[in-house]
Amino acid sequence: MYLKRKIDCFLDQWKADPDRKPLIVKGPRQIGKTESIRTFAQKHYQHVIEVNFVEEPKYKMITVDGYKTDDIIKNISRIDPTKQFEPSKTLLFFDELQEFPEITTSLKFFAQDRRYDVICSGSMLGINYQRIESNSVGYKTDYEMYSLDFEEFLWAKGYSADIAEEMLEHMKMQKPFNELELTIYHNLFLDYCILGGMPAVVREYITKETFEGSLDIQRQLLADYEEDIRKYAQGVDQTRILNVFRQIPVQLAKDNKKFQISKVASGARFKDYRGCIEWLNDAGIINICYCMHMPELPLKGNYDDTKYKIYFADTGLLVAMLDEEAQDDLRAHKNLGVYKGALYENIVGEALVKSGYGLYYYKRENSTLEEDFFVRTASDLIPIEVKAVNGRSKSLRTLIDSGKYEDIRSGIKFTGGNIGYEQNIYTFPYFCAFLLKRYLKEMSL
């Protein structure tokens, strides 16, 4: 069963562009990159030449005579003479790019030659992307892929593309969902939070119509991630990266969710672990949320890179790392209030990143003033509060009303309730978070 993905539309647009360049699809492991590219290739090309540098390392020799198109084609044909290369009808698909990043040097020549289309794909694990960039700058297109977002999850459940537009219209018109809509969407969203967006997990859930087997798949994915850390990380960093990885759920469970290196291991220092956190981020395993110096524009540069919260890039993997009691509560009662609201924050942060936002928060020293996330429009800074339970939004109200923060005129609150508005605070259900960027683009808050 193929799961419809947002990359499908992007790939069709890429193919329709007469000036298309070789494409690199980036993203963490097992999010469906290869499957989506294969599905696209079968639809659009008469010949698909797939080279997997992990399964067939002999293909690392195809650059022995150089990186020009004819040299690469010739050497692929020497390895496998059955592969057919027909100009304008052939796609070369280089998979597991992280195993042989040198192939990207050839992209310049493929781009200039124009006889064959090229797509490269690989997990961010082990990829020195600066090296790839220097090999192919100006001669490639990049696409960042993630696990399924909530909209793609709804497609997997059989809902049409219109459902997102209907939700967006509710948000724009400030029209509360009726009781049936709210119940259905909320329950679907809770299922998505528990499962996450990894295709293997979602496919199992769709097939069986229960959570049966989902936790086993999630835990296997976690084991695979740890195996990749051991495979691609160098030396002592392996242990440090694993320590950080395993500490994330523990630290998110605290009231103060700021990640503390000192809690990772005895005597741990920031300078020793900074690279480990960046490695996990580059691998697409985590999302880093930086603490702003001040809640004002611009966002870039206006943060302390030594103060941050760490969220999982896929909430389902966070769920799989929780203790047994929390697992039972989640799957039996769908109680996402466990872990002091960390799951709600993680899922909203995940939705923001998948929409193209960076993550920033603010906490004023020696004060209770704290806000979970911030995004910006062309002219405004929008604070975002994630409430595990409905209640007062003291910090959000302070940011809007105090007069000290000129870039803030309104705020957004995500809760388990319905759509609402009061004194420049717009309230939306959690399940609307994936629509925030579209909403802000069409509305002027």
XYZ file of C-alpha atoms in Angstrom:
445
model
C 0.000 0.000 0.000
C 1.544 3.266 -1.134
C 0.977 6.269 1.125
C 0.346 9.499 -0.769
C 2.973 12.094 0.147
C 3.529 15.820 -0.434
C 6.737 15.047 -2.292
C 4.590 13.439 -5.011
C 3.345 16.844 -6.152
C 6.830 18.353 -5.900
C 8.327 15.586 -8.066
C 5.649 16.084 -10.728
C 6.417 19.820 -10.778
C 10.152 19.110 -10.960
C 9.622 16.797 -13.970
C 7.477 19.420 -15.711
C 10.208 22.062 -15.445
C 12.204 22.117 -18.720
C 15.161 23.624 -16.846
C 15.194 21.039 -14.060
C 18.484 20.288 -12.358
C 19.550 17.052 -10.662
C 17.553 16.642 -7.458
C 18.772 15.694 -3.977
C 16.066 14.434 -1.586
C 17.270 14.769 2.009
C 15.769 13.488 5.229
C 16.187 10.977 8.070
C 16.052 7.257 7.494
C 12.875 5.265 6.871
C 10.563 8.209 6.167
C 9.632 6.960 2.686
C 12.137 8.731 0.406
C 13.026 5.696 -1.715
C 9.439 4.491 -2.027
C 8.181 7.894 -3.176
C 10.964 8.287 -5.735
C 10.402 4.779 -7.120
C 6.661 5.398 -7.447
C 7.322 8.655 -9.299
C 9.960 7.054 -11.535
C 7.708 4.182 -12.598
C 5.054 6.687 -13.661
C 7.283 9.019 -15.661
C 10.224 7.079 -17.142
C 10.704 4.226 -19.571
C 14.048 3.307 -18.000
C 14.973 3.666 -14.312
C 18.600 3.040 -13.372
C 18.672 2.573 -9.592
C 22.026 2.437 -7.848
C 22.063 1.718 -4.108
C 25.521 2.401 -2.659
C 24.801 0.384 0.516
C 23.430 -2.754 -1.121
C 25.802 -2.607 -4.107
C 29.076 -0.977 -3.016
C 30.716 -2.048 -6.306
C 29.030 0.977 -7.897
C 31.381 3.248 -5.946
C 33.844 2.435 -8.751
C 31.765 4.180 -11.439
C 33.748 7.412 -11.008
C 37.139 5.739 -11.547
C 37.458 7.332 -15.014
C 36.091 10.708 -13.930
C 32.767 12.411 -13.309
C 31.585 13.241 -16.815
C 28.254 11.796 -17.901
C 29.637 9.445 -20.555
C 32.261 8.054 -18.150
C 29.626 7.323 -15.471
C 27.199 5.747 -17.964
C 29.951 3.613 -19.459
C 31.039 2.249 -16.092
C 27.481 1.524 -14.933
C 26.983 -0.425 -18.179
C 30.179 -2.363 -17.573
C 28.911 -3.477 -14.170
C 25.424 -4.284 -15.502
C 25.093 -4.405 -19.310
C 21.319 -4.930 -19.067
C 20.746 -1.346 -17.917
C 19.421 0.793 -20.771
C 20.175 4.475 -21.208
C 17.811 6.261 -23.579
C 18.080 10.067 -23.681
C 15.009 11.938 -22.330
C 13.441 8.669 -21.163
C 15.877 7.584 -18.446
C 16.162 8.438 -14.742
C 19.306 7.706 -12.773
C 18.443 7.205 -9.109
C 21.450 7.219 -6.778
C 20.215 5.967 -3.400
C 21.971 5.923 0.011
C 23.984 8.997 -0.944
C 25.593 9.160 2.481
C 27.683 6.094 1.556
C 29.200 7.737 -1.524
C 28.829 11.537 -1.468
C 31.545 11.796 -4.128
C 28.931 11.011 -6.791
C 27.554 14.528 -6.353
C 30.591 15.861 -8.233
C 28.982 14.346 -11.348
C 25.802 16.412 -10.961
C 27.421 19.415 -12.666
C 28.094 17.298 -15.751
C 24.616 15.729 -15.775
C 23.088 19.214 -15.459
C 25.110 20.477 -18.407
C 24.577 17.329 -20.487
C 20.750 17.276 -20.003
C 20.199 13.868 -21.649
C 19.290 12.093 -18.407
C 17.429 13.091 -15.267
C 19.106 12.407 -11.925
C 17.709 12.055 -8.407
C 19.926 11.397 -5.380
C 18.589 10.353 -2.000
C 20.015 9.490 1.375
C 19.540 9.838 5.065
C 21.265 12.772 6.704
C 23.095 10.253 8.877
C 26.775 10.412 8.046
C 26.318 13.001 5.311
C 28.800 15.824 5.375
C 26.456 18.071 3.513
C 28.936 20.942 3.206
C 31.077 18.574 1.194
C 28.153 17.690 -1.080
C 27.271 21.361 -1.436
C 30.786 22.263 -2.530
C 30.775 19.441 -5.074
C 27.534 20.481 -6.761
C 26.730 24.100 -5.891
C 24.598 25.715 -8.568
C 23.865 22.438 -10.319
C 21.248 20.807 -8.098
C 17.867 21.267 -6.432
C 17.328 20.258 -2.784
C 14.154 18.878 -1.233
C 13.789 18.295 2.511
C 11.498 15.362 3.328
C 10.038 14.457 6.719
C 7.888 11.703 8.160
C 4.153 12.107 7.504
C 2.547 15.268 8.829
C -1.063 15.279 10.038
C -2.410 16.156 6.593
C -0.627 13.189 5.019
C -1.916 11.009 7.864
C -5.465 12.095 6.991
C -4.835 11.130 3.361
C -3.673 7.714 4.570
C -6.950 7.376 6.470
C -8.858 7.982 3.237
C -9.737 11.671 3.578
C -9.554 13.844 0.468
C -7.321 16.868 -0.072
C -10.376 19.061 0.624
C -10.291 18.327 4.348
C -7.359 20.682 4.979
C -9.102 23.472 3.085
C -12.234 22.948 5.174
C -10.210 23.182 8.397
C -8.396 26.278 7.127
C -11.703 27.931 6.311
C -12.863 27.346 9.897
C -9.692 29.046 11.132
C -9.995 32.015 8.774
C -13.689 32.580 9.522
C -13.264 31.999 13.278
C -16.002 29.398 12.930
C -15.932 26.742 15.683
C -16.069 23.108 14.605
C -19.331 21.356 15.379
C -19.295 18.595 17.975
C -18.992 15.796 15.414
C -16.109 17.452 13.545
C -14.268 18.276 16.752
C -14.599 14.734 18.102
C -13.507 13.033 14.869
C -10.537 15.321 14.188
C -9.423 15.260 17.797
C -9.483 11.450 17.919
C -7.626 11.184 14.620
C -5.021 13.620 15.915
C -4.547 11.638 19.137
C -3.951 8.510 17.055
C -1.413 10.432 14.964
C 0.360 11.709 18.089
C 0.745 8.191 19.468
C 1.794 6.666 16.155
C 3.910 9.469 14.721
C 4.463 9.747 10.990
C 6.927 6.973 10.156
C 5.410 5.194 7.114
C 5.964 1.655 8.439
C 4.067 2.496 11.639
C 1.225 4.290 9.863
C 0.874 1.527 7.279
C 0.579 -1.118 10.026
C -2.063 0.959 11.789
C -4.070 1.503 8.590
C -3.905 -2.187 7.686
C -4.896 -3.537 11.115
C -7.080 -0.577 12.197
C -5.572 -0.878 15.692
C -2.372 0.067 17.514
C -1.367 -3.609 17.507
C 2.275 -3.970 16.530
C 2.898 -0.224 16.270
C 5.031 0.007 19.404
C 7.221 -2.896 18.261
C 7.861 -1.140 14.939
C 8.615 2.157 16.689
C 11.095 0.472 19.017
C 12.771 -1.261 16.084
C 13.113 2.125 14.383
C 14.730 3.494 17.535
C 17.145 0.548 17.557
C 17.955 1.250 13.901
C 18.654 4.909 14.723
C 21.024 3.876 17.499
C 22.743 1.433 15.136
C 23.235 4.236 12.617
C 24.716 6.464 15.308
C 27.269 3.743 16.027
C 27.909 3.293 12.301
C 28.326 6.897 11.216
C 29.471 8.808 14.310
C 33.167 8.959 15.003
C 35.021 7.720 18.096
C 33.950 8.989 21.508
C 31.113 10.970 19.934
C 29.168 7.718 19.514
C 28.678 7.391 23.260
C 27.968 11.087 23.752
C 25.415 11.193 20.932
C 23.658 8.128 22.338
C 23.645 9.723 25.792
C 21.972 12.864 24.437
C 19.509 10.824 22.373
C 18.389 8.796 25.394
C 18.170 11.836 27.677
C 15.666 13.789 25.571
C 12.458 12.184 26.968
C 13.793 12.487 30.522
C 14.478 16.202 30.177
C 11.222 16.929 28.344
C 9.394 15.440 31.327
C 10.633 18.257 33.549
C 8.708 21.474 34.198
C 11.768 23.321 32.940
C 12.237 21.683 29.566
C 15.499 23.458 28.722
C 18.018 20.780 27.816
C 20.824 20.585 30.381
C 24.092 19.026 29.277
C 25.137 18.620 32.917
C 22.342 16.053 33.355
C 23.475 13.892 30.427
C 26.524 12.391 32.133
C 28.729 13.003 35.135
C 31.044 15.930 34.443
C 29.487 16.617 31.030
C 30.395 20.014 29.579
C 28.680 22.005 26.862
C 31.773 22.274 24.656
C 32.123 18.470 24.598
C 28.501 17.841 23.638
C 27.665 20.735 21.334
C 28.741 18.829 18.223
C 26.702 15.797 19.293
C 23.498 17.809 19.420
C 24.244 19.379 16.040
C 24.922 15.888 14.641
C 21.493 14.635 15.758
C 19.889 17.746 14.304
C 21.692 17.358 10.951
C 20.623 13.717 10.924
C 16.984 14.811 11.113
C 16.409 12.940 14.382
C 15.751 15.987 16.590
C 14.498 19.561 16.342
C 16.344 22.231 18.322
C 14.331 25.123 19.794
C 16.604 28.054 20.710
C 15.985 30.577 23.480
C 15.622 34.131 22.156
C 17.548 37.024 23.714
C 14.401 39.160 23.458
C 10.930 38.555 21.988
C 11.462 40.864 19.034
C 12.351 40.736 15.349
C 14.456 39.546 13.675
C 14.438 35.904 14.751
C 17.695 34.891 13.104
C 20.641 35.905 15.214
C 18.375 36.901 18.100
C 18.943 33.786 20.188
C 21.391 32.161 22.577
C 22.820 29.041 20.967
C 23.794 27.673 24.396
C 20.184 27.624 25.644
C 17.699 25.373 23.916
C 15.039 22.722 24.189
C 15.328 19.506 22.197
C 12.303 17.822 20.644
C 12.058 14.657 18.595
C 11.519 15.212 14.880
C 8.854 12.499 15.013
C 6.640 12.454 18.098
C 5.897 8.769 17.665
C 9.532 7.958 18.421
C 9.342 10.071 21.578
C 6.245 8.123 22.600
C 8.085 4.837 22.003
C 10.799 5.911 24.465
C 8.387 6.579 27.333
C 8.184 4.196 30.286
C 5.775 1.263 30.304
C 3.222 2.978 32.557
C 3.054 5.991 30.259
C 2.713 3.648 27.255
C -0.261 1.916 28.822
C -1.923 5.230 29.693
C -1.385 6.598 26.196
C -2.601 3.620 24.206
C -5.449 2.633 26.506
C -6.739 6.088 27.481
C -5.063 8.383 24.921
C -3.926 10.595 27.761
C -1.366 12.921 26.197
C -1.165 14.914 29.409
C 1.537 12.560 30.651
C 5.030 14.020 30.751
C 3.764 17.488 31.739
C 2.594 18.514 28.308
C 5.851 17.559 26.592
C 4.009 15.527 23.960
C 1.792 18.460 23.010
C 4.810 20.761 22.725
C 6.694 18.176 20.696
C 3.851 17.630 18.237
C 3.296 21.380 17.691
C 7.038 21.948 17.295
C 7.125 19.078 14.804
C 4.248 20.620 12.840
C 6.038 23.980 12.715
C 9.269 22.446 11.409
C 7.420 20.396 8.791
C 5.773 23.649 7.667
C 9.168 25.271 7.174
C 9.574 27.221 10.433
C 12.596 27.312 12.710
C 11.930 26.825 16.430
C 12.411 29.604 18.992
C 11.150 30.110 22.536
C 11.594 32.770 25.205
C 12.099 32.626 28.947
C 12.935 35.781 30.864
C 15.540 35.282 33.547
C 14.249 35.508 37.133
C 10.659 35.639 35.906
C 7.701 33.414 35.142
C 7.404 34.964 31.665
C 7.887 32.137 29.189
C 6.488 31.363 25.752
C 6.707 28.032 23.920
C 7.282 29.096 20.310
C 7.488 32.139 18.058
C 6.915 32.542 14.327
C 6.961 35.655 12.220
C 4.938 37.239 9.440
C 6.216 39.989 7.153
C 5.846 42.576 9.908
C 4.874 40.861 13.177
C 6.238 38.421 15.710
C 3.600 35.869 16.756
C 3.996 34.110 20.122
C 2.528 30.601 20.285
C 1.399 28.919 23.470
C 0.708 25.198 23.769
C -1.651 24.358 26.613
C -1.907 20.782 27.870
C -5.108 21.835 29.613
C -7.319 24.829 28.902
C -6.527 27.700 31.188
C -5.256 31.251 31.489
C -2.398 32.400 29.266
C -0.610 34.815 31.553
C 2.650 35.018 29.584
C 0.850 35.379 26.258
C -1.306 38.164 27.673
C 1.764 39.942 29.077
C 3.595 39.832 25.738
C 0.616 41.316 23.902
C -0.557 43.914 26.438
C 2.570 45.187 28.199
C 3.611 47.618 25.465
C 7.265 46.569 25.836
C 7.284 44.327 22.774
C 6.541 46.418 19.693
C 6.644 43.517 17.233
C 3.920 41.572 19.075
C 0.287 42.564 18.495
C -1.481 39.206 18.777
C -0.850 35.611 19.785
C -1.959 32.060 19.079
C -2.903 29.353 21.555
C -3.217 25.649 20.713
C -5.437 23.659 23.066
C -7.639 20.596 23.239
C -10.690 22.831 22.808
C -12.361 24.595 19.910
C -11.701 27.711 17.844
C -12.005 30.978 19.739
C -10.836 34.579 20.002
C -10.427 36.947 22.926
C -8.450 40.192 23.115
C -6.028 39.439 20.274
C -5.470 35.807 21.273
C -6.586 33.317 18.628
C -7.298 29.833 19.955
C -7.175 26.716 17.765
C -7.340 22.965 18.393
C -4.004 21.132 18.310
C -4.968 19.394 15.087
C -4.865 22.748 13.249
C -1.154 23.312 13.920
C -0.105 21.942 10.514
C -2.156 24.726 8.872
C -0.590 27.637 10.751
C 1.711 28.809 7.968
C -1.096 28.763 5.416
C -3.355 30.579 7.839
C -0.862 33.358 8.577
C -0.123 33.747 4.862
C -3.784 34.387 4.099
C -4.627 36.426 7.189
C -3.139 39.595 8.614
C -3.011 39.282 12.357
